[in-house]
XYZ file of C-alpha atoms in Angstrom:
208
model
C -8.472 14.740 3.718
C -11.540 14.578 6.029
C -11.206 11.644 8.486
C -14.446 9.768 9.342
C -15.298 9.584 13.023
C -14.583 6.698 15.103
C -11.171 5.884 13.799
C -8.495 4.420 15.981
C -5.410 6.679 16.014
C -2.013 4.759 15.538
C 0.290 5.281 18.479
C 3.137 7.509 17.201
C 6.672 6.362 17.871
C 7.797 9.909 19.192
C 8.001 11.434 15.768
C 9.200 14.679 16.984
C 12.194 13.193 19.054
C 15.446 14.917 18.130
C 17.365 11.686 18.325
C 15.210 10.231 15.521
C 15.437 13.416 13.537
C 19.331 13.133 13.864
C 19.446 9.611 12.495
C 16.795 10.106 9.641
C 18.006 11.291 6.457
C 15.887 12.963 3.896
C 14.347 9.682 2.584
C 13.090 8.653 6.003
C 11.947 12.126 6.916
C 9.555 12.486 4.081
C 7.946 9.190 4.979
C 7.860 10.179 8.621
C 6.044 13.525 7.695
C 3.461 11.609 5.653
C 2.697 9.409 8.475
C 2.843 12.220 11.246
C -0.779 13.179 11.157
C -2.300 9.865 9.804
C -5.093 8.053 11.626
C -5.531 4.353 11.336
C -8.874 2.849 10.861
C -8.638 -0.252 12.968
C -6.109 -2.190 15.041
C -4.726 -4.040 12.032
C -3.797 -0.909 10.266
C -2.505 0.623 13.474
C -0.162 -2.224 13.690
C 1.078 -1.704 10.080
C 1.397 2.018 10.756
C 3.561 1.112 13.757
C 5.816 -1.257 11.602
C 6.415 1.569 9.132
C 7.305 4.089 11.791
C 9.612 1.633 13.477
C 11.263 1.069 10.003
C 11.766 4.685 9.488
C 13.100 5.043 12.899
C 15.594 2.187 12.539
C 16.804 2.734 8.837
C 17.952 5.985 7.484
C 16.682 5.197 3.995
C 13.603 2.905 4.073
C 13.130 2.790 0.131
C 15.690 0.210 -1.316
C 14.114 -2.859 -2.454
C 17.109 -4.812 -1.165
C 15.679 -4.682 2.479
C 12.986 -7.297 3.345
C 10.553 -4.577 4.250
C 10.757 -1.477 2.307
C 8.605 1.606 1.586
C 6.500 1.849 -1.668
C 3.889 4.504 -2.642
C 0.733 3.905 -4.625
C -2.566 5.644 -5.472
C -6.036 5.056 -6.398
C -6.756 7.179 -9.612
C -10.294 8.767 -9.654
C -12.355 10.840 -12.091
C -14.341 12.835 -9.589
C -16.650 14.088 -12.464
C -18.049 10.331 -13.130
C -17.359 9.035 -9.783
C -15.163 6.333 -11.449
C -11.819 4.657 -10.360
C -9.000 3.212 -12.408
C -7.637 -0.226 -12.037
C -4.659 -1.847 -13.616
C -3.981 -5.468 -14.313
C -0.830 -6.582 -12.449
C 0.695 -9.723 -14.117
C 3.002 -10.562 -11.350
C 0.267 -10.550 -8.732
C -2.348 -11.743 -11.255
C -4.970 -9.429 -9.970
C -6.466 -5.967 -10.688
C -4.774 -3.240 -8.495
C -4.279 0.387 -8.290
C -1.156 2.050 -9.628
C 2.179 2.429 -7.766
C 5.490 0.964 -6.820
C 9.161 1.541 -5.758
C 10.784 4.885 -5.550
C 13.513 5.602 -8.285
C 16.937 6.480 -7.034
C 17.066 9.978 -5.391
C 13.208 9.884 -4.814
C 12.217 10.114 -1.181
C 8.759 11.758 -1.099
C 6.064 9.173 -1.208
C 3.491 11.491 -2.910
C 6.146 12.274 -5.623
C 6.559 8.653 -6.238
C 2.865 7.954 -6.444
C 2.576 10.688 -9.022
C 5.287 9.479 -11.176
C 4.195 5.814 -11.003
C 0.541 6.954 -11.734
C 1.708 8.985 -14.825
C 3.946 6.106 -16.142
C 1.338 3.424 -15.720
C -1.624 5.226 -17.188
C -0.153 7.956 -19.536
C -2.257 10.685 -17.541
C -0.298 13.861 -17.366
C -2.727 15.948 -15.268
C -2.871 13.822 -12.046
C -3.158 15.874 -8.786
C -3.614 14.850 -5.122
C -7.399 14.720 -4.393
C -9.147 15.956 -2.313
C -5.861 16.860 -0.745
C -2.374 15.422 -0.291
C -3.245 13.290 2.739
C -2.678 9.433 2.880
C -5.897 7.384 2.380
C -4.394 4.080 3.586
C -1.208 2.586 5.059
C -0.717 -1.203 4.733
C 2.084 -3.740 4.814
C 1.643 -6.278 2.073
C 3.475 -9.546 1.305
C 4.986 -9.847 -2.217
C 5.794 -13.412 -3.447
C 9.136 -14.364 -4.728
C 9.817 -13.729 -8.410
C 13.010 -15.087 -10.188
C 16.018 -14.071 -8.127
C 14.036 -11.746 -5.824
C 12.953 -13.373 -2.723
C 9.624 -12.954 -0.889
C 9.447 -9.653 0.729
C 7.018 -7.034 2.267
C 5.933 -3.561 0.948
C 5.109 -0.824 3.469
C 2.684 0.852 1.150
C 1.683 4.562 1.483
C -1.489 5.160 -0.535
C -2.899 8.392 -1.910
C -5.904 9.371 -4.083
C -4.914 11.117 -7.372
C -7.443 12.876 -9.718
C -7.664 13.377 -13.342
C -9.997 15.495 -15.600
C -9.021 13.531 -18.641
C -10.073 9.902 -18.166
C -10.226 9.192 -21.834
C -6.525 9.945 -22.153
C -5.693 6.888 -19.985
C -3.371 4.452 -21.967
C -1.950 1.104 -20.775
C 1.820 1.220 -20.085
C 2.178 -2.033 -22.004
C -0.124 -4.714 -23.597
C 0.074 -6.978 -20.578
C -1.073 -4.151 -18.178
C -4.525 -3.103 -19.219
C -6.639 -0.394 -17.558
C -10.317 -0.395 -16.577
C -12.382 2.602 -15.489
C -14.944 1.250 -12.997
C -17.485 2.484 -10.390
C -16.135 2.005 -6.849
C -18.720 -0.981 -6.216
C -17.717 -2.546 -9.474
C -13.947 -2.136 -8.722
C -14.465 -3.804 -5.363
C -15.996 -6.787 -6.746
C -13.126 -6.962 -9.358
C -10.308 -6.600 -6.859
C -9.178 -9.835 -5.254
C -7.036 -8.506 -2.407
C -8.940 -7.509 0.791
C -6.639 -4.516 1.302
C -7.288 -3.132 -2.035
C -11.050 -3.523 -1.563
C -10.713 -1.621 1.659
C -8.889 1.277 -0.245
C -11.609 1.296 -2.775
C -14.245 1.512 -0.155
C -12.549 4.487 1.454
C -12.326 6.190 -1.845
C -15.883 5.510 -2.561
C -16.734 7.413 0.589
C -14.744 10.404 -0.594
C -16.465 10.312 -4.028
C -19.922 10.126 -2.501
C -22.096 13.460 -3.169
Protein backbone atom coordinates (compact mmCIF):
# COMPACT_ATOMS: atom_id res chain seq x y z
CA UNK A 1 0.00 0.00 0.00
CA UNK A 2 1.43 3.38 -0.91
CA UNK A 3 2.23 5.51 2.11
CA UNK A 4 1.55 9.25 1.81
CA UNK A 5 4.49 11.53 2.36
CA UNK A 6 5.13 13.19 5.67
CA UNK A 7 4.11 10.26 7.86
CA UNK A 8 5.84 9.60 11.18
CA UNK A 9 7.53 6.23 11.48
CA UNK A 10 6.75 4.40 14.69
CA UNK A 11 9.95 3.43 16.46
CA UNK A 12 10.45 -0.35 16.13
CA UNK A 13 11.16 -2.39 19.22
CA UNK A 14 14.10 -4.28 17.70
CA UNK A 15 11.79 -6.51 15.72
CA UNK A 16 14.66 -8.48 14.26
CA UNK A 17 16.25 -9.24 17.64
CA UNK A 18 16.90 -12.97 18.07
CA UNK A 19 15.82 -13.00 21.70
CA UNK A 20 12.39 -11.69 20.69
CA UNK A 21 12.09 -14.26 17.92
CA UNK A 22 12.91 -17.02 20.41
CA UNK A 23 10.24 -15.91 22.88
CA UNK A 24 7.60 -15.30 20.25
CA UNK A 25 5.41 -18.14 19.02
CA UNK A 26 3.68 -18.23 15.66
CA UNK A 27 0.75 -16.11 16.90
CA UNK A 28 2.98 -13.25 17.94
CA UNK A 29 5.27 -13.59 14.95
CA UNK A 30 2.46 -13.02 12.47
CA UNK A 31 1.49 -9.81 14.26
CA UNK A 32 5.11 -8.66 14.39
CA UNK A 33 5.49 -9.30 10.67
CA UNK A 34 2.36 -7.26 9.92
CA UNK A 35 3.77 -4.38 11.95
CA UNK A 36 7.36 -4.64 10.73
CA UNK A 37 7.04 -2.23 7.82
CA UNK A 38 4.13 -0.18 9.08
CA UNK A 39 4.43 3.62 9.29
CA UNK A 40 2.27 5.55 11.77
CA UNK A 41 0.67 8.78 10.62
CA UNK A 42 1.01 10.81 13.80
CA UNK A 43 2.37 10.66 17.33
CA UNK A 44 -0.82 9.15 18.77
CA UNK A 45 -0.77 6.26 16.32
CA UNK A 46 2.97 5.81 16.84
CA UNK A 47 2.29 5.37 20.56
CA UNK A 48 -0.38 2.75 19.80
CA UNK A 49 1.97 0.89 17.46
CA UNK A 50 4.62 0.91 20.19
CA UNK A 51 2.12 -0.57 22.67
CA UNK A 52 1.23 -3.37 20.27
CA UNK A 53 4.88 -4.11 19.59
CA UNK A 54 5.54 -4.22 23.33
CA UNK A 55 2.58 -6.59 23.78
CA UNK A 56 3.96 -8.95 21.13
CA UNK A 57 7.42 -8.74 22.71
CA UNK A 58 6.14 -9.55 26.21
CA UNK A 59 3.46 -12.16 25.47
CA UNK A 60 3.94 -15.17 23.20
CA UNK A 61 0.26 -15.22 22.18
CA UNK A 62 -1.30 -11.73 22.07
CA UNK A 63 -4.71 -12.92 20.80
CA UNK A 64 -6.64 -14.38 23.81
CA UNK A 65 -9.48 -12.13 24.92
CA UNK A 66 -8.68 -13.02 28.53
CA UNK A 67 -5.79 -10.53 28.63
CA UNK A 68 -6.67 -6.84 29.23
CA UNK A 69 -5.02 -5.71 25.98
CA UNK A 70 -5.26 -8.23 23.14
CA UNK A 71 -4.95 -8.18 19.36
CA UNK A 72 -7.95 -8.02 17.05
CA UNK A 73 -8.08 -7.67 13.28
CA UNK A 74 -10.54 -5.75 11.16
CA UNK A 75 -11.09 -4.26 7.73
CA UNK A 76 -12.85 -1.56 5.78
CA UNK A 77 -14.60 -3.30 2.89
CA UNK A 78 -14.68 -1.35 -0.37
CA UNK A 79 -16.17 -1.67 -3.83
CA UNK A 80 -13.55 0.07 -5.97
CA UNK A 81 -15.85 0.20 -8.99
CA UNK A 82 -18.31 2.54 -7.27
CA UNK A 83 -15.93 4.06 -4.72
CA UNK A 84 -18.18 2.97 -1.83
CA UNK A 85 -17.38 1.50 1.57
CA UNK A 86 -19.42 -0.88 3.72
CA UNK A 87 -20.42 -0.16 7.32
CA UNK A 88 -22.03 -2.53 9.82
CA UNK A 89 -24.20 -1.57 12.80
CA UNK A 90 -22.62 -2.80 16.04
CA UNK A 91 -25.19 -3.27 18.79
CA UNK A 92 -22.72 -3.45 21.67
CA UNK A 93 -20.99 -0.20 20.68
CA UNK A 94 -24.22 1.41 19.43
CA UNK A 95 -22.49 2.77 16.36
CA UNK A 96 -21.73 2.13 12.69
CA UNK A 97 -18.36 0.42 12.37
CA UNK A 98 -16.30 -1.56 9.91
CA UNK A 99 -16.05 -5.36 10.17
CA UNK A 100 -13.66 -7.40 12.27
CA UNK A 101 -13.04 -8.95 15.64
CA UNK A 102 -11.21 -11.61 17.61
CA UNK A 103 -9.18 -14.47 16.24
CA UNK A 104 -10.62 -17.96 16.50
CA UNK A 105 -8.61 -20.68 18.28
CA UNK A 106 -5.63 -21.59 16.14
CA UNK A 107 -5.69 -18.37 14.10
CA UNK A 108 -2.58 -16.21 14.27
CA UNK A 109 -2.43 -14.21 11.03
CA UNK A 110 -4.31 -10.89 11.39
CA UNK A 111 -5.09 -10.71 7.67
CA UNK A 112 -6.65 -14.19 7.79
CA UNK A 113 -8.75 -13.10 10.78
CA UNK A 114 -9.89 -9.95 8.97
CA UNK A 115 -10.85 -11.94 5.87
CA UNK A 116 -12.82 -14.50 7.89
CA UNK A 117 -14.60 -11.87 9.97
CA UNK A 118 -15.42 -9.89 6.84
CA UNK A 119 -16.95 -12.91 5.13
CA UNK A 120 -18.93 -13.92 8.24
CA UNK A 121 -20.34 -10.45 8.88
CA UNK A 122 -21.23 -9.61 5.28
CA UNK A 123 -21.73 -12.90 3.42
CA UNK A 124 -19.25 -11.73 0.78
CA UNK A 125 -17.21 -14.66 -0.50
CA UNK A 126 -14.87 -12.83 -2.87
CA UNK A 127 -13.07 -10.52 -0.42
CA UNK A 128 -9.43 -9.84 -1.24
CA UNK A 129 -6.80 -7.47 0.25
CA UNK A 130 -6.82 -4.14 -1.58
CA UNK A 131 -4.82 -2.52 -3.07
CA UNK A 132 -2.41 -4.96 -1.37
CA UNK A 133 -2.12 -6.76 1.95
CA UNK A 134 -0.61 -3.87 3.95
CA UNK A 135 -2.18 -2.45 7.08
CA UNK A 136 -4.10 0.79 6.70
CA UNK A 137 -4.29 1.65 10.42
CA UNK A 138 -3.20 0.45 13.87
CA UNK A 139 -5.15 1.68 16.87
CA UNK A 140 -5.71 0.71 20.50
CA UNK A 141 -9.41 1.10 21.30
CA UNK A 142 -11.23 0.89 24.63
CA UNK A 143 -14.13 -1.56 24.90
CA UNK A 144 -16.72 -1.09 27.67
CA UNK A 145 -17.69 -3.88 30.03
CA UNK A 146 -20.50 -6.20 28.96
CA UNK A 147 -22.07 -8.80 31.23
CA UNK A 148 -19.28 -10.79 32.90
CA UNK A 149 -16.66 -9.37 30.56
CA UNK A 150 -14.77 -6.44 32.12
CA UNK A 151 -13.72 -3.35 30.23
CA UNK A 152 -10.62 -4.01 28.14
CA UNK A 153 -8.65 -2.80 25.12
CA UNK A 154 -8.30 -4.04 21.56
CA UNK A 155 -5.02 -3.66 19.72
CA UNK A 156 -6.74 -3.48 16.36
CA UNK A 157 -4.85 -4.13 13.13
CA UNK A 158 -6.86 -2.79 10.20
CA UNK A 159 -6.82 -3.69 6.51
CA UNK A 160 -8.76 -2.80 3.37
CA UNK A 161 -10.64 -5.60 1.60
CA UNK A 162 -12.37 -5.32 -1.76
CA UNK A 163 -15.36 -7.03 -3.32
CA UNK A 164 -16.59 -7.10 -6.91
CA UNK A 165 -20.10 -8.14 -5.83
CA UNK A 166 -21.45 -5.46 -3.47
CA UNK A 167 -25.03 -6.55 -4.17
CA UNK A 168 -24.24 -9.91 -2.52
CA UNK A 169 -23.66 -8.36 0.92
CA UNK A 170 -26.04 -9.78 3.52
CA UNK A 171 -26.36 -8.92 7.20
CA UNK A 172 -25.08 -11.59 9.56
CA UNK A 173 -28.23 -11.20 11.67
CA UNK A 174 -31.21 -8.83 11.87
CA UNK A 175 -29.55 -6.64 14.50
CA UNK A 176 -26.46 -6.01 12.38
CA UNK A 177 -27.60 -4.25 9.18
CA UNK A 178 -25.14 -3.19 6.49
CA UNK A 179 -24.90 0.06 4.54
CA UNK A 180 -22.95 0.88 1.38
CA UNK A 181 -21.91 4.53 1.51
CA UNK A 182 -19.57 6.91 -0.20
CA UNK A 183 -16.56 7.59 2.07
CA UNK A 184 -17.70 11.12 2.90
CA UNK A 185 -21.14 9.80 3.92
CA UNK A 186 -19.53 7.02 5.93
CA UNK A 187 -17.35 9.48 7.84
CA UNK A 188 -20.44 11.51 8.76
CA UNK A 189 -22.22 8.33 9.85
CA UNK A 190 -19.42 6.93 12.01
CA UNK A 191 -19.32 8.26 15.58
CA UNK A 192 -15.83 7.07 16.54
CA UNK A 193 -12.95 9.35 15.65
CA UNK A 194 -10.57 6.47 14.90
CA UNK A 195 -13.13 4.99 12.48
CA UNK A 196 -13.49 8.34 10.71
CA UNK A 197 -9.71 8.45 10.39
CA UNK A 198 -9.65 4.95 8.88
CA UNK A 199 -12.35 5.97 6.41
CA UNK A 200 -10.42 9.11 5.46
CA UNK A 201 -7.38 6.97 4.64
CA UNK A 202 -9.50 4.63 2.57
CA UNK A 203 -11.06 7.58 0.75
CA UNK A 204 -7.57 8.66 -0.30
CA UNK A 205 -6.89 5.19 -1.68
CA UNK A 206 -10.17 5.17 -3.61
CA UNK A 207 -9.57 8.58 -5.16
CA UNK A 208 -8.95 8.46 -8.93
